[in-house]
mmCIF file of C-alpha atoms in Angstrom:
data_model
loop_
_atom_site.group_PDB
_atom_site.id
_atom_site.type_symbol
_atom_site.label_atom_id
_atom_site.label_comp_id
_atom_site.label_asym_id
_atom_site.label_seq_id
_atom_site.Cartn_x
_atom_site.Cartn_y
_atom_site.Cartn_z
ATOM 1 C CA MET A 21 6.052 -2.401 -35.340
ATOM 2 C CA HIS A 22 9.370 -1.903 -33.598
ATOM 3 C CA PHE A 23 12.553 -3.714 -34.449
ATOM 4 C CA GLY A 24 15.630 -4.287 -32.354
ATOM 5 C CA ARG A 25 16.466 -5.025 -28.750
ATOM 6 C CA LYS A 26 13.809 -2.787 -27.269
ATOM 7 C CA SER A 27 10.998 -4.555 -29.112
ATOM 8 C CA GLU A 28 12.409 -7.927 -28.034
ATOM 9 C CA LYS A 29 12.344 -6.779 -24.406
ATOM 10 C CA ILE A 30 8.761 -5.643 -24.833
ATOM 11 C CA ASP A 31 7.805 -8.992 -26.397
ATOM 12 C CA ARG A 32 9.386 -10.897 -23.479
ATOM 13 C CA LYS A 33 7.648 -8.648 -20.972
ATOM 14 C CA ILE A 34 4.301 -9.217 -22.700
ATOM 15 C CA GLU A 35 4.829 -12.983 -22.586
ATOM 16 C CA GLN A 36 5.660 -12.810 -18.874
ATOM 17 C CA LEU A 37 2.571 -10.722 -18.170
ATOM 18 C CA GLU A 38 0.350 -13.080 -20.160
ATOM 19 C CA THR A 39 1.733 -16.054 -18.246
ATOM 20 C CA ARG A 40 1.135 -14.289 -14.931
ATOM 21 C CA LEU A 41 -2.376 -13.366 -16.018
ATOM 22 C CA ASP A 42 -3.126 -17.004 -16.872
ATOM 23 C CA ASP A 43 -1.852 -18.036 -13.433
ATOM 24 C CA LEU A 44 -4.020 -15.441 -11.705
ATOM 25 C CA ILE A 45 -7.081 -16.506 -13.660
ATOM 26 C CA ALA A 46 -6.466 -20.135 -12.678
ATOM 27 C CA GLU A 47 -6.034 -19.179 -9.005
ATOM 28 C CA ASP A 48 -9.195 -17.070 -9.119
ATOM 29 C CA SER A 49 -11.261 -19.915 -10.546
ATOM 30 C CA VAL A 50 -9.995 -22.263 -7.835
ATOM 31 C CA SER A 51 -10.758 -19.753 -5.083
ATOM 32 C CA LYS A 52 -14.248 -19.119 -6.489
ATOM 33 C CA GLN A 53 -14.965 -22.835 -6.293
ATOM 34 C CA GLU A 54 -13.963 -22.901 -2.620
ATOM 35 C CA VAL A 55 -15.605 -19.648 -1.504
ATOM 36 C CA PRO A 56 -19.305 -20.377 -2.145
ATOM 37 C CA ALA A 57 -19.324 -23.362 0.209
ATOM 38 C CA ALA A 58 -17.742 -21.346 3.006
ATOM 39 C CA ALA A 59 -19.592 -18.093 2.309
ATOM 40 C CA ALA A 60 -23.059 -19.553 1.838
ATOM 41 C CA PRO A 61 -24.023 -19.439 5.537
ATOM 42 C CA ALA A 62 -22.822 -15.835 5.812
ATOM 43 C CA CYS A 63 -25.001 -14.773 2.879
ATOM 44 C CA VAL A 64 -28.168 -16.311 4.288
ATOM 45 C CA ARG A 65 -30.262 -13.713 6.060
ATOM 46 C CA ALA A 66 -31.014 -14.554 9.658
ATOM 47 C CA ALA A 67 -34.652 -15.053 10.600
ATOM 48 C CA ARG A 68 -36.182 -12.417 12.846
ATOM 49 C CA GLN A 69 -36.437 -13.169 16.506
ATOM 50 C CA PRO A 70 -39.907 -12.997 18.064
ATOM 51 C CA LEU A 71 -40.833 -9.842 19.937
ATOM 52 C CA PRO A 72 -40.307 -9.878 23.694
ATOM 53 C CA GLU A 73 -43.436 -10.648 25.697
ATOM 54 C CA HIS A 74 -43.612 -7.199 27.343
ATOM 55 C CA LEU A 75 -44.023 -5.362 24.005
ATOM 56 C CA LEU A 76 -47.493 -4.664 22.611
ATOM 57 C CA ARG A 77 -48.426 -6.340 19.367
ATOM 58 C CA THR A 78 -50.728 -4.682 16.893
ATOM 59 C CA ARG A 79 -52.089 -6.192 13.752
#
């Protein structure tokens, strides 16, 4: 453990980083709640279109 001004600066920096991390986590959870509703149609695979009439069909 360090003592003195340098360790106090480090402690303040750690507190600032933890606060920023908490803010980012909160923003991420809010954005994740909004994204699925908007992204759901993009994730759905489009159905195949039928073959054109001039192509042969084999079964």
